XYZ file of C-alpha atoms in Angstrom:
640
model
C 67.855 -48.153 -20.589
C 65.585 -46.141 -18.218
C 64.844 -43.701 -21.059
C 63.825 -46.569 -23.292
C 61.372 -48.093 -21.166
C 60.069 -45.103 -19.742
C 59.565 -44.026 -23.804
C 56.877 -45.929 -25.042
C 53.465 -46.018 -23.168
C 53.671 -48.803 -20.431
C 51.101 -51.819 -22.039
C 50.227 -53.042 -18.490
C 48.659 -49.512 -17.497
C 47.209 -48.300 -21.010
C 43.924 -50.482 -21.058
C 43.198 -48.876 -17.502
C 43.779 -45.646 -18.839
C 41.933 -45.750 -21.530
C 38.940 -47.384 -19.869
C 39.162 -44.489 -17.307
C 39.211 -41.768 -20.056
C 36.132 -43.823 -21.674
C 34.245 -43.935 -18.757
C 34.669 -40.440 -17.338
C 33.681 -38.932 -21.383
C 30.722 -41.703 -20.620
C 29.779 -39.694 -17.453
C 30.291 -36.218 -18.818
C 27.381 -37.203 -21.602
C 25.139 -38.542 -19.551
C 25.315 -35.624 -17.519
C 24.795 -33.225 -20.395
C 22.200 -35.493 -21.789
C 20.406 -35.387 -18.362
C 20.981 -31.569 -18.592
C 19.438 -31.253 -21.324
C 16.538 -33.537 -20.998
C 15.548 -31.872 -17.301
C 16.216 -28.117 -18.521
C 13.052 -26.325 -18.870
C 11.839 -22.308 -19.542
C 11.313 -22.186 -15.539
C 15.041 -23.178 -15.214
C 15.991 -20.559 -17.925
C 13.801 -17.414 -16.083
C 15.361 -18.868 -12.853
C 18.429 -18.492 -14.142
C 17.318 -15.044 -15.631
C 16.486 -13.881 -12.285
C 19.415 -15.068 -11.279
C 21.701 -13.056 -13.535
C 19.133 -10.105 -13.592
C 18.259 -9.455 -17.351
C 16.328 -11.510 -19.851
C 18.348 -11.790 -22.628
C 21.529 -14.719 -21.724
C 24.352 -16.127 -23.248
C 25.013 -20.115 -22.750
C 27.693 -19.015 -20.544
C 25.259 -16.891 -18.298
C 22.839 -20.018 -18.229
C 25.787 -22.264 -17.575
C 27.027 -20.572 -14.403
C 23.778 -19.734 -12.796
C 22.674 -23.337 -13.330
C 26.099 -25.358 -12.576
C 26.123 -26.821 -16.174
C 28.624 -27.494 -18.450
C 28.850 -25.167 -21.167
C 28.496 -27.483 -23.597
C 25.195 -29.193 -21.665
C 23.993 -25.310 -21.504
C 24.287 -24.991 -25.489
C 22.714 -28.566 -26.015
C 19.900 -27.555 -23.786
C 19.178 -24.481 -25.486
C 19.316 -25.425 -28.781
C 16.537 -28.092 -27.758
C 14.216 -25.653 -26.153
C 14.642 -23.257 -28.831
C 13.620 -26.083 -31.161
C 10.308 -26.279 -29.428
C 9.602 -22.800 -29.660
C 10.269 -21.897 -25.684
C 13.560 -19.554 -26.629
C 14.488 -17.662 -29.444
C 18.144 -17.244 -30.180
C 19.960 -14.170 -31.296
C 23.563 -13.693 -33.051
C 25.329 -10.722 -32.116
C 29.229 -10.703 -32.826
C 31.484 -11.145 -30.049
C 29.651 -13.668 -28.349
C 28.256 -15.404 -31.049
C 24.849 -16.205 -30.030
C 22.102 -14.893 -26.949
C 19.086 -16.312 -25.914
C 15.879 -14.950 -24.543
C 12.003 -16.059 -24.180
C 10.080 -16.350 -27.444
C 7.243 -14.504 -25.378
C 9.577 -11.703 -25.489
C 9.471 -10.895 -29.335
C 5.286 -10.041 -28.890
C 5.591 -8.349 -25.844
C 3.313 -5.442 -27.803
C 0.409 -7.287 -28.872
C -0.555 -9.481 -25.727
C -0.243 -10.302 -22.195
C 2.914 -11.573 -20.505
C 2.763 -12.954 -17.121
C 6.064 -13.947 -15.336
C 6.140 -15.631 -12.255
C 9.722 -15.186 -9.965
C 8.964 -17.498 -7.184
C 12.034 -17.084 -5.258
C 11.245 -13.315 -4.854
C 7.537 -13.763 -4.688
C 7.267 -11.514 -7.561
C 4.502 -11.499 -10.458
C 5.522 -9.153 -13.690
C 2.611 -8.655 -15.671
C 2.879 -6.726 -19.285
C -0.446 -5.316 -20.968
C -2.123 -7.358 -18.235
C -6.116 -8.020 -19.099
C -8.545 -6.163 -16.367
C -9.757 -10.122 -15.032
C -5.862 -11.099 -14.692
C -5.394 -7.341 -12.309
C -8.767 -8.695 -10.631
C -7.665 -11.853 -9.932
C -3.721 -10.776 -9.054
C -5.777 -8.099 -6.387
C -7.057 -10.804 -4.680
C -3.666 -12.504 -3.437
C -1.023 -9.645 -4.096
C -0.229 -6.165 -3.520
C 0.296 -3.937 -6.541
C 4.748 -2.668 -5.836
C 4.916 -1.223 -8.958
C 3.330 0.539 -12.090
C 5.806 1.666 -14.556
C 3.102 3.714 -16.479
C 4.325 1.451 -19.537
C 1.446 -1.209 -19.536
C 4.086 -2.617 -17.152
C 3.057 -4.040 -13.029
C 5.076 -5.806 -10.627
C 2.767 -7.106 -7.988
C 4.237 -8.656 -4.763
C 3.115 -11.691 -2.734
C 2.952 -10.471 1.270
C 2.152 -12.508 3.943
C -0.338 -10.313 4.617
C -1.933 -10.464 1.421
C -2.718 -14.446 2.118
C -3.812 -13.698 5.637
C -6.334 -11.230 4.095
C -7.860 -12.712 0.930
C -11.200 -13.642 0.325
C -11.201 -17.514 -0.162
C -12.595 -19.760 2.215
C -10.118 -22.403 1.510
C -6.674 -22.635 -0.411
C -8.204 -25.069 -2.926
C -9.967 -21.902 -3.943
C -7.434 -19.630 -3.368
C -5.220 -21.589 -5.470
C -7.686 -21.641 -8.682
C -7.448 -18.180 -8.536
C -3.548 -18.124 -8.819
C -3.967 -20.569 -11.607
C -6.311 -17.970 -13.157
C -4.187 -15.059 -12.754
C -0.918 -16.408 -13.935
C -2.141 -18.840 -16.670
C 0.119 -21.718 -15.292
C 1.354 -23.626 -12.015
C 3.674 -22.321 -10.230
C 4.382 -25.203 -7.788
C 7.160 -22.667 -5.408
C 4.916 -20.241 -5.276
C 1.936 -22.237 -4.694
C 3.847 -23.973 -2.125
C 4.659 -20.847 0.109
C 1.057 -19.280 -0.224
C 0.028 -22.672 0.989
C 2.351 -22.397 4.072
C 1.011 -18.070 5.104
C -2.801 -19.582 4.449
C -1.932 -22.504 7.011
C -0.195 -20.036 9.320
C -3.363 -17.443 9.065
C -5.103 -20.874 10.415
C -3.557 -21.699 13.594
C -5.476 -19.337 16.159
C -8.591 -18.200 16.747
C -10.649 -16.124 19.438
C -14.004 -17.922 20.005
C -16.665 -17.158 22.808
C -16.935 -19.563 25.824
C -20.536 -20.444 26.203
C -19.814 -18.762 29.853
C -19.282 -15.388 27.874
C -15.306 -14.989 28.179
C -13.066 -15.298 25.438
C -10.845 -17.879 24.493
C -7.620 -18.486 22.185
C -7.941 -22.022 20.326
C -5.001 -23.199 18.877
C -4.923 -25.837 15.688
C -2.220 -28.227 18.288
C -0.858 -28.301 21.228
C 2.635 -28.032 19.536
C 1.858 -24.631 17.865
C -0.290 -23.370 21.164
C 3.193 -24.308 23.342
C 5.569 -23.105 21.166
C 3.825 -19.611 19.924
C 1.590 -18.718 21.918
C 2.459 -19.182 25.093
C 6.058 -18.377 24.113
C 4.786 -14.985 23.107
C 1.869 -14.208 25.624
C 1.816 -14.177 29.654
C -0.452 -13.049 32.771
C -1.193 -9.584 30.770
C -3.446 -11.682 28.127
C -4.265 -14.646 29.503
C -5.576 -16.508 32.855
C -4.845 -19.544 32.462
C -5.011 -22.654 30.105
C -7.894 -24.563 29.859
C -6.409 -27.580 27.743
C -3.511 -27.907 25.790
C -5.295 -26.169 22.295
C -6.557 -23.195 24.746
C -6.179 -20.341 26.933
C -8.811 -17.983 28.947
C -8.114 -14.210 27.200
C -8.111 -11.730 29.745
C -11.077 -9.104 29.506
C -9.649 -6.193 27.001
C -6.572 -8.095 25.633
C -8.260 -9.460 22.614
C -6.347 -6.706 20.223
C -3.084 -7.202 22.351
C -3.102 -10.517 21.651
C -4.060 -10.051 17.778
C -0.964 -7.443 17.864
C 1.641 -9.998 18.826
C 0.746 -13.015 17.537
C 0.583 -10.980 14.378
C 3.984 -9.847 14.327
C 4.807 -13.600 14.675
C 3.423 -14.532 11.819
C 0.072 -16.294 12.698
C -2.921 -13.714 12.258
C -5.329 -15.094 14.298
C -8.775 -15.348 13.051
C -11.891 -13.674 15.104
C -14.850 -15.879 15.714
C -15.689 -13.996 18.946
C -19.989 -14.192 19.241
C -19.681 -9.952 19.971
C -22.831 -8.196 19.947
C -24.290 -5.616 17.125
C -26.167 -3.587 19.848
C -29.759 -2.236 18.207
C -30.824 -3.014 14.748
C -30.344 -0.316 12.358
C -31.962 -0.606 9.176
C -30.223 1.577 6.612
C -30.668 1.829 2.917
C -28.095 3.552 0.627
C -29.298 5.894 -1.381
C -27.146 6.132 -4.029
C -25.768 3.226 -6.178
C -22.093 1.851 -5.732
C -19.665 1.900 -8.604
C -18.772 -2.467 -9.228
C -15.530 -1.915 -7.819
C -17.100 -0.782 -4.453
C -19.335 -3.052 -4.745
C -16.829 -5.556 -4.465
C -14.927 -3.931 -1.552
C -17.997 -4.426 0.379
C -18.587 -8.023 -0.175
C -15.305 -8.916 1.070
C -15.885 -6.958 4.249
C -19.131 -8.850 4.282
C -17.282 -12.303 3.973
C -14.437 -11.332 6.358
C -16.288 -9.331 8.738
C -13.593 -6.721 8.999
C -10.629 -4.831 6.519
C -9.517 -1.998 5.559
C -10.472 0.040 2.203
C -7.479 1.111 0.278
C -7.812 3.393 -2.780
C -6.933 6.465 -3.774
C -8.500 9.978 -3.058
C -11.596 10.142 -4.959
C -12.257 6.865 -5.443
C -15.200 6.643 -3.057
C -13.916 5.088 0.094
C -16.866 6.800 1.981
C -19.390 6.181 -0.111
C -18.278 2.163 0.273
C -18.221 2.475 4.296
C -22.001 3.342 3.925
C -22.252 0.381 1.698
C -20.796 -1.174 4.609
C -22.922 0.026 7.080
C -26.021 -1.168 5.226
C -24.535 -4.371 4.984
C -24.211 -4.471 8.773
C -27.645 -2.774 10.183
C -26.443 -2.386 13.126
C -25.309 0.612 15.138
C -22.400 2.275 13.838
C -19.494 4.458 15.288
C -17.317 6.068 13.206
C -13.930 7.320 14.482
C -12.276 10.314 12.585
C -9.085 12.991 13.201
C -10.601 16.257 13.524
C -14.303 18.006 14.131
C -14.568 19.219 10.551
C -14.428 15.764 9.346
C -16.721 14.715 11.516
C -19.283 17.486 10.528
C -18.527 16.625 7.157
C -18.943 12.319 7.890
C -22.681 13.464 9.469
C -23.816 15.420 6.288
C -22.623 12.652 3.974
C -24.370 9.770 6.035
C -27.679 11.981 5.924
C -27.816 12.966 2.175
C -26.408 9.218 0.870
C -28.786 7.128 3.092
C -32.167 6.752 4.774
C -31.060 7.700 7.886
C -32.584 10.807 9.588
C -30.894 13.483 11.390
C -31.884 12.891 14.296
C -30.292 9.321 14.523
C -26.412 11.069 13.593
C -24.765 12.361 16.622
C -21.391 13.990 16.890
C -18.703 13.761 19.851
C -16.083 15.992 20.109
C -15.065 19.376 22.001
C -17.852 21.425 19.748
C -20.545 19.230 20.377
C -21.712 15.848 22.480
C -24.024 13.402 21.078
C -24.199 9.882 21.502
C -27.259 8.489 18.290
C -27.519 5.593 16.337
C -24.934 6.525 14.395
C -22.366 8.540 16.518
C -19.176 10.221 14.374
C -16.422 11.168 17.654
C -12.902 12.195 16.998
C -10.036 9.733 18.140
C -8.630 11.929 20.366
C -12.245 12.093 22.520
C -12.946 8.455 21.962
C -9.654 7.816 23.911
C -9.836 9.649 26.862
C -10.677 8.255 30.054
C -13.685 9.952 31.029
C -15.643 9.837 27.760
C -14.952 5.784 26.958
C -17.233 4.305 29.182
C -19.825 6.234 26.948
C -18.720 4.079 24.145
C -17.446 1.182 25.809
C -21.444 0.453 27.392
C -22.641 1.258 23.788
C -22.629 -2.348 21.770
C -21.422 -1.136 18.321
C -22.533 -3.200 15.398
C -19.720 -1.358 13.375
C -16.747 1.109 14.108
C -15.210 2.752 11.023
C -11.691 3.737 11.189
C -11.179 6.846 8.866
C -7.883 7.802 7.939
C -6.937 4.756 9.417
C -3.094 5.131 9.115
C -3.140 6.445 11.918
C -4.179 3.891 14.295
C -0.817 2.433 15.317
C 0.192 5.765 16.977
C -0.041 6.003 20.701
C -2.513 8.886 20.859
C -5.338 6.774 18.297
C -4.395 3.082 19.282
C -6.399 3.466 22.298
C -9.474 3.844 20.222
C -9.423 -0.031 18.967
C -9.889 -1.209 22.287
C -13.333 -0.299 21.327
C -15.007 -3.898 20.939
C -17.900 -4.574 17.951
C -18.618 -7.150 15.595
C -17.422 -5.479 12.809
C -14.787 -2.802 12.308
C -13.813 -0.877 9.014
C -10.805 1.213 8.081
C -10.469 3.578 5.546
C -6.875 5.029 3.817
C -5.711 6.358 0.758
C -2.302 5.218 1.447
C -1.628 3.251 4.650
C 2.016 3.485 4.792
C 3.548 5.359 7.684
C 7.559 6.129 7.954
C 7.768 4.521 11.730
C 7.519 1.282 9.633
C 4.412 0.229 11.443
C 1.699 -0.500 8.808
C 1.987 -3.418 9.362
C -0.339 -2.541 12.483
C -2.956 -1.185 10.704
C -4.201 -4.648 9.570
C -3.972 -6.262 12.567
C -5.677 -3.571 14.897
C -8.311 -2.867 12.378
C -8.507 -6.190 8.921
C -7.323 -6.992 6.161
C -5.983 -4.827 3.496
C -8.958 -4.425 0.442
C -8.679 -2.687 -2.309
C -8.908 -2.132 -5.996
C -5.397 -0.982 -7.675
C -5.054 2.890 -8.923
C -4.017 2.254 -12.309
C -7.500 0.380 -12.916
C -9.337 3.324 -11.315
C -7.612 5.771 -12.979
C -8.198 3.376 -16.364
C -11.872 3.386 -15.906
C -11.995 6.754 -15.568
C -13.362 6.828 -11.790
C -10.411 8.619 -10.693
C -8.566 11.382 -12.789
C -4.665 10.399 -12.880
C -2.960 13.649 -12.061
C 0.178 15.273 -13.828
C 2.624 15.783 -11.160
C 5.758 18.192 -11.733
C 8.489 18.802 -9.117
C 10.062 22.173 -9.958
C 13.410 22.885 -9.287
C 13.169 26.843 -8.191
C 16.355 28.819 -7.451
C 16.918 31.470 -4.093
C 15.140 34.197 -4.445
C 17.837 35.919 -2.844
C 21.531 35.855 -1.591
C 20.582 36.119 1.974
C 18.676 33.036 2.011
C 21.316 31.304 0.091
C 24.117 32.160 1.979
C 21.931 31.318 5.643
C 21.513 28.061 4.150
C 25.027 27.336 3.385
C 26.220 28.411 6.961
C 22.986 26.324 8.934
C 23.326 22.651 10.045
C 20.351 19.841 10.119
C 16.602 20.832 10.180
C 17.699 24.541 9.755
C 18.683 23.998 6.229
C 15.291 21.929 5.334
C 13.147 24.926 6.870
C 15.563 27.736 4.852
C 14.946 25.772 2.105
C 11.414 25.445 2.461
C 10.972 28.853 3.159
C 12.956 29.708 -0.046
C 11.546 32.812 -1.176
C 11.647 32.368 -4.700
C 8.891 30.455 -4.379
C 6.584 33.420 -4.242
C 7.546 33.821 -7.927
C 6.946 30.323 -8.918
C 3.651 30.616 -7.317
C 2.157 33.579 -9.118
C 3.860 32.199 -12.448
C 1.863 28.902 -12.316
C -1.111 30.443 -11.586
C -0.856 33.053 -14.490
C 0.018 30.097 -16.526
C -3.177 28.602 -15.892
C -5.448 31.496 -15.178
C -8.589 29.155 -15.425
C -7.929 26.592 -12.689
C -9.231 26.047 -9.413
C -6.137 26.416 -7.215
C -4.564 25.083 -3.733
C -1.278 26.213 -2.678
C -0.093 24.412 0.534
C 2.921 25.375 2.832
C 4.318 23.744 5.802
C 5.239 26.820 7.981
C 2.653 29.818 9.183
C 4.795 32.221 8.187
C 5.681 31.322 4.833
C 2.119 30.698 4.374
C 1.218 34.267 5.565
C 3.233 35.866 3.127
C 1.994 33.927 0.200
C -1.560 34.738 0.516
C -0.680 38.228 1.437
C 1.504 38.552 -2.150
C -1.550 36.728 -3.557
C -4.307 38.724 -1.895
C -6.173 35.571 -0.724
C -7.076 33.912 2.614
C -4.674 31.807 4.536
C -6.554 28.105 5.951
C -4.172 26.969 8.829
C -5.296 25.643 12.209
C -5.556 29.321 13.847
C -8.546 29.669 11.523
C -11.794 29.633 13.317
C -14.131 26.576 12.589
C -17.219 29.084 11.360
C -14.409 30.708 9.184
C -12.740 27.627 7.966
C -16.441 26.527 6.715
C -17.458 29.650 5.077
C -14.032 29.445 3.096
C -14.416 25.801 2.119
C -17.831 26.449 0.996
C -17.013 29.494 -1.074
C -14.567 27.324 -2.608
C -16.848 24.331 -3.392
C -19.546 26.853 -4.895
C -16.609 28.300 -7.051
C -17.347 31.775 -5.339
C -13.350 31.473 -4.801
C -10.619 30.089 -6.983
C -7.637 30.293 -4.946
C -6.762 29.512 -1.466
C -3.481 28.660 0.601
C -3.705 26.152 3.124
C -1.505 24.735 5.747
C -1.000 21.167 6.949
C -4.549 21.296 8.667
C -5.359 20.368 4.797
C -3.785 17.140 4.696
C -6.072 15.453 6.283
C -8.129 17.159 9.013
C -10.608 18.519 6.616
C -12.453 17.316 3.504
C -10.716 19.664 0.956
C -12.798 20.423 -2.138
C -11.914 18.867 -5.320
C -9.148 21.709 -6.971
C -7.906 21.528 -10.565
C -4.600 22.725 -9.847
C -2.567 21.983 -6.743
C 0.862 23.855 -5.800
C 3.111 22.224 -2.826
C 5.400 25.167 -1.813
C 6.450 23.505 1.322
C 6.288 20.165 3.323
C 8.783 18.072 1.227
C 9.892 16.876 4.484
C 6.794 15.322 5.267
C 5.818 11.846 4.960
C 4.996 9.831 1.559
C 1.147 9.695 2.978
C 1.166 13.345 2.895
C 2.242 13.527 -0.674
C -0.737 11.342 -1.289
C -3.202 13.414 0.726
C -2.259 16.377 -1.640
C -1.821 14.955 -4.528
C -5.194 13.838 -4.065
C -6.726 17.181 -3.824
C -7.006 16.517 -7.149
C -8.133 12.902 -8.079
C -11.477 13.080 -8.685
C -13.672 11.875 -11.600
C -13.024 15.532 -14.060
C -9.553 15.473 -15.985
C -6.993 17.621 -16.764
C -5.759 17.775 -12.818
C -1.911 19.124 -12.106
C 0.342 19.099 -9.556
C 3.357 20.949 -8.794
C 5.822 20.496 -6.149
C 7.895 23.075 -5.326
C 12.149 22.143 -4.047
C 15.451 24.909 -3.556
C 17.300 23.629 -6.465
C 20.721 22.396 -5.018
C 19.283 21.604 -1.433
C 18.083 18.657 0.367
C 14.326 19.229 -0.601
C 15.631 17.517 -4.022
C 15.597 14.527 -2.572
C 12.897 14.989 -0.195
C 10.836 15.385 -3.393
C 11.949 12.385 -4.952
C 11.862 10.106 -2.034
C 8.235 11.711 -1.037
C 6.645 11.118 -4.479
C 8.141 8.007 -5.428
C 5.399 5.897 -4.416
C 3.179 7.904 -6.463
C 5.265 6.701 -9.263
C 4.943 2.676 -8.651
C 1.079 3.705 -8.676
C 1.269 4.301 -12.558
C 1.153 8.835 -11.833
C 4.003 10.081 -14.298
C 6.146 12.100 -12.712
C 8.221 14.651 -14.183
C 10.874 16.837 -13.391
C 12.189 20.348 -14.440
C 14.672 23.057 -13.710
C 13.433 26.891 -13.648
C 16.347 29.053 -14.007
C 16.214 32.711 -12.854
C 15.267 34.737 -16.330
C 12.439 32.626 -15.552
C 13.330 29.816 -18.563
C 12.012 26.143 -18.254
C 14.593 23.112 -18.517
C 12.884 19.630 -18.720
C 14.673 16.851 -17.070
């Protein structure tokens, strides 16, 4: 009896059941109907970035997006439909899906827009869309495939050239070619944050930090600052700055993420009218406006693209007297001839200040190691600067230089090829000195302002057993300087120069020694730091009249001097060195005239391998091709 009734369904319970089974179908429709109504192409490259590829099945798109499969297929099939997707059979999963933008990739611009990672992809990207991207992004990466990644920093907001985000955000609009509301949203909340503090001048003379509100001047500021910067408050939105802890103060509310802005009524000393003499290129042009409308920044671009040239443009701008801060004597001999041949100033208003010579002018060019020290400040400290330029700015953060931006004037300039440094502490530059501005290399190199060099790392083998066999027995920086030192390299040297018998050459080397013994196999001077200035001169002179073709130099070349424009650079040693310096001298070369090559020299099988890699790889995101190649001993090529 128990197995009959149990049998047949019970007739009490089956309505219920089936009602239950109705309504939960019911609710799995309406949720793939919702699906499919709210999924759009943002949700599909969301889900693309998710899964890291373009190209998805509906099962891809259903687990990154917490669908149902069969809401995921629905979904698709609608926005393919409308033209958004394209699909794509290809056997064992039966169909994939990917943007229709995709299939014309060739013929036109394609901007996509990852606001999670802050990211901007741009393919065959129009010269207004890189203008307008410049202003709000930082260039990461140049595939040298018509393909950029650009990056949205904080301190790309904090630094562009809008006087309000309803302006700022027409030029996002502009760049990407539709609303990105994420995006938008977080740029919103870095050009608030870049709006909370700012130095202003008490009538009485001091300084003083404003804040927006009490909240953020309680919970930042005075979290972050005590006695050393401040007196005292004055009412809950401010505080009395102590004398001298105005860049301090910059520094580490900086590093918590509110720039403060500088409204500080500093003096510009004497009026100094200056005309420039020689016209700017548009691109400088604009670098100087925006130092105009922020009163302060930093000029980024590569080696030849005129950075100089632009700080005069800057200094005309400013009329007012100028001091311009630089690493070594040579450079500034070399700032005082360019300021007197490119503008109206005379000679006798361009002083220099360092241990050759002791001139305070107009326009005074001092090395950062003078301007630091004690008893020479107060000469520039009772000076009221109009402008102080920053050359080779890069290296402001250290120790030795940061002293230097205690200097107080109305405006201040920096200047870098490549402000990176490897302690991580770039970050510094912009808030000792301004905001980053700068024109990207690939469009430089495009125009054809600056010549895009062919760089080459050659792989060289020992150039003998001994050297080999030290390396294999030596432990930490031994092996790198073995390796440097590698004696084979002699042979590479004198190859590459028969190879191109034509060329104005540099050969630079990290150690004296190994730089002795070059130019003695080569019969030509050695430039190091143990050359006398008078010498050092006559050599880069003979050089720039193209009396001499040839010359090795040591690190004093990175950036101490103003190297003449080469045609052909070889890096024998200094792999180790930082990515700036593989900037420096690759630039050696980047100059308006084409046909420019590089070679860097590594011990095949050792760690200057990767140094080599590692040191040009920035290079690379710049849009320079890089290649790679193997020389074997019979002296046969292998491309990599």
């Amino acid at each position: 009896m128990t197995d009959d009734r149990s049998s047949p369904a019970d007739p009490d319970e089956s309505p219920d059941s089936e009602q239950s089974a109705s309504r939960e179908a019911s609710s799995e429709e309406t949720e793939a109907s919702d699906a499919t109504d709210r999924l759009s192409i943002a949700d599909f490259h969301d889900a693309s970035q998710e899964v890291g590829r373009p190209v998805l099945t509906a099962a891809a798109v259903s687990r990154a997006l917490d669908l149902t499969h069969e809401a995921a297929s629905e979904a698709l099939e609608n926005l393919a439909d409308g033209g958004d997707l394209q699909r794509l059979s290809v056997g064992t999963d039966p169909v994939v899906w990917y943007p229709s933008e995709l299939e014309d990739l060739t013929d036109r611009e394609r901007v996509v827009v990852f606001p999670k990672r802050r990211e901007i992809v741009v393919d065959r990207p129009a010269q207004f869309t890189r203008a307008q991207l410049s202003q709000f992004a930082h260039l990461a990466d140049a595939n040298g495939d018509d393909g950029y990644r650009y990056v949205v920093r904080p301190e790309d907001v904090w630094g562009t050239p809008h006087d309000s985000f309803d302006a700022l955000r027409r030029t996002m609009r502009q760049a990407i070619g539709e609303r990105s509301d994420a995006l938008e949203d977080w740029v919103q909340s870095q050009w608030d944050r870049a709006h909370q503090f700012r130095l202003t001048t008490h009538e009485e003379g001091y300084t003083v930090l404003k804040a927006r509100s009490a909240e953020i001047m309680g919970n930042v500021a005075r979290q972050k600052l005590d006695e050393e910067h401040v007196h005292a408050p004055i009412s809950d939105t401010e505080d009395w700055v102590r004398e001298g802890a105005e860049a301090a103060i910059k520094r580490i509310l900086y590093e918590a993420g509110y720039p403060v802005q500088d409204h500080r009524d500093l003096e510009s000393g004497e009026a100094l009218p200056i005309d420039l003499e020689v016209r700017l290129r548009d691109y400088q042009r604009t670098w100087v406006d925006r130092f105009a409308e922020a009163g302060e920044g930093v000029f980024v671009g590569p080696p030849g693209s005129g950075k100089t040239v632009a700080a005069m443009g800057a200094m005309a701008h400013v009329e007012g007297e100028t001091l311009v801060l630089v690493p070594s004597r040579d450079l500034a001999r070399q700032w005082a001839e360019t300021i007197a041949d490119f503008t109206s100033l005379e000679p006798h208003q361009i002083g220099q200040y360092h241990g050759g010579r002791k001139e305070v002018r107009p326009v005074t060019i001092a090395t950062y190691q003078i301007a630091g020290m004690d008893r020479h400040r107060s000469l520039f400290d009772d000076r009221e600067w109009g402008l102080v330029i920053f050359d080779e700015c890069q290296h402001v953060p250290s120790d030795v230089y940061r002293r230097s931006t205690h200097l107080q004037s109305r405006h201040r300039l920096g200047l870098s090829a490549s402000p990176i440094r490897e302690d991580d502490r770039q970050q510094e530059i912009f808030t000792l000195v301004g905001p980053p501005i700068g024109t990207d290399w690939e469009a430089l190199f495009e125009a054809g302002f600056v010549a895009e060099p062919e760089l080459e790392i050659r792989y060289v083998p020992w150039g003998d057993e001994e050297q080999a066999n030290a390396y294999a027995s030596a432990e930490g920086r031994e092996k790198y300087r073995i390796a440097a030192r590698n004696r084979g390299k002699v042979d590479e040297v004198r190859y590459l120069l028969s190879a191109h018998p034509d060329s104005k050459a540099l050969v630079f080397v990290d150690y004296l020694e190994q730089g002795r013994d070059i130019a003695a196999a080569l019969d030509v001077p050695f430039l190091s730091g143990e050359t006398p200035h008078h010498e050092r001169r006559r050599l880069l002179d003979e050089f720039r009249r193209t009396e001499r073709d040839l010359l090795v130099v040591s690190r004093v070349g990175d950036e101490g001097i103003d190297l003449p424009t080469a045609d052909l650079a070889i890096v024998a040693s200094g792999l180790g060195g930082s990515r700036r310096q593989g900037t420096q001298r690759a630039g050696r070369t980047m100059r308006p005239a084409g046909g420019a090559l590089v070679y860097v020299l590594a011990t095949r099988g050792t760690r200057e391998e990767d140094f080599a890699r590692r040191q040009l790889q920035h290079l690379g995101r710049k849009g320079i091709t890089v290649r790679e190649e193997t020389v074997d001993r019979d002296g046969d090529r292998e491309d990599r």
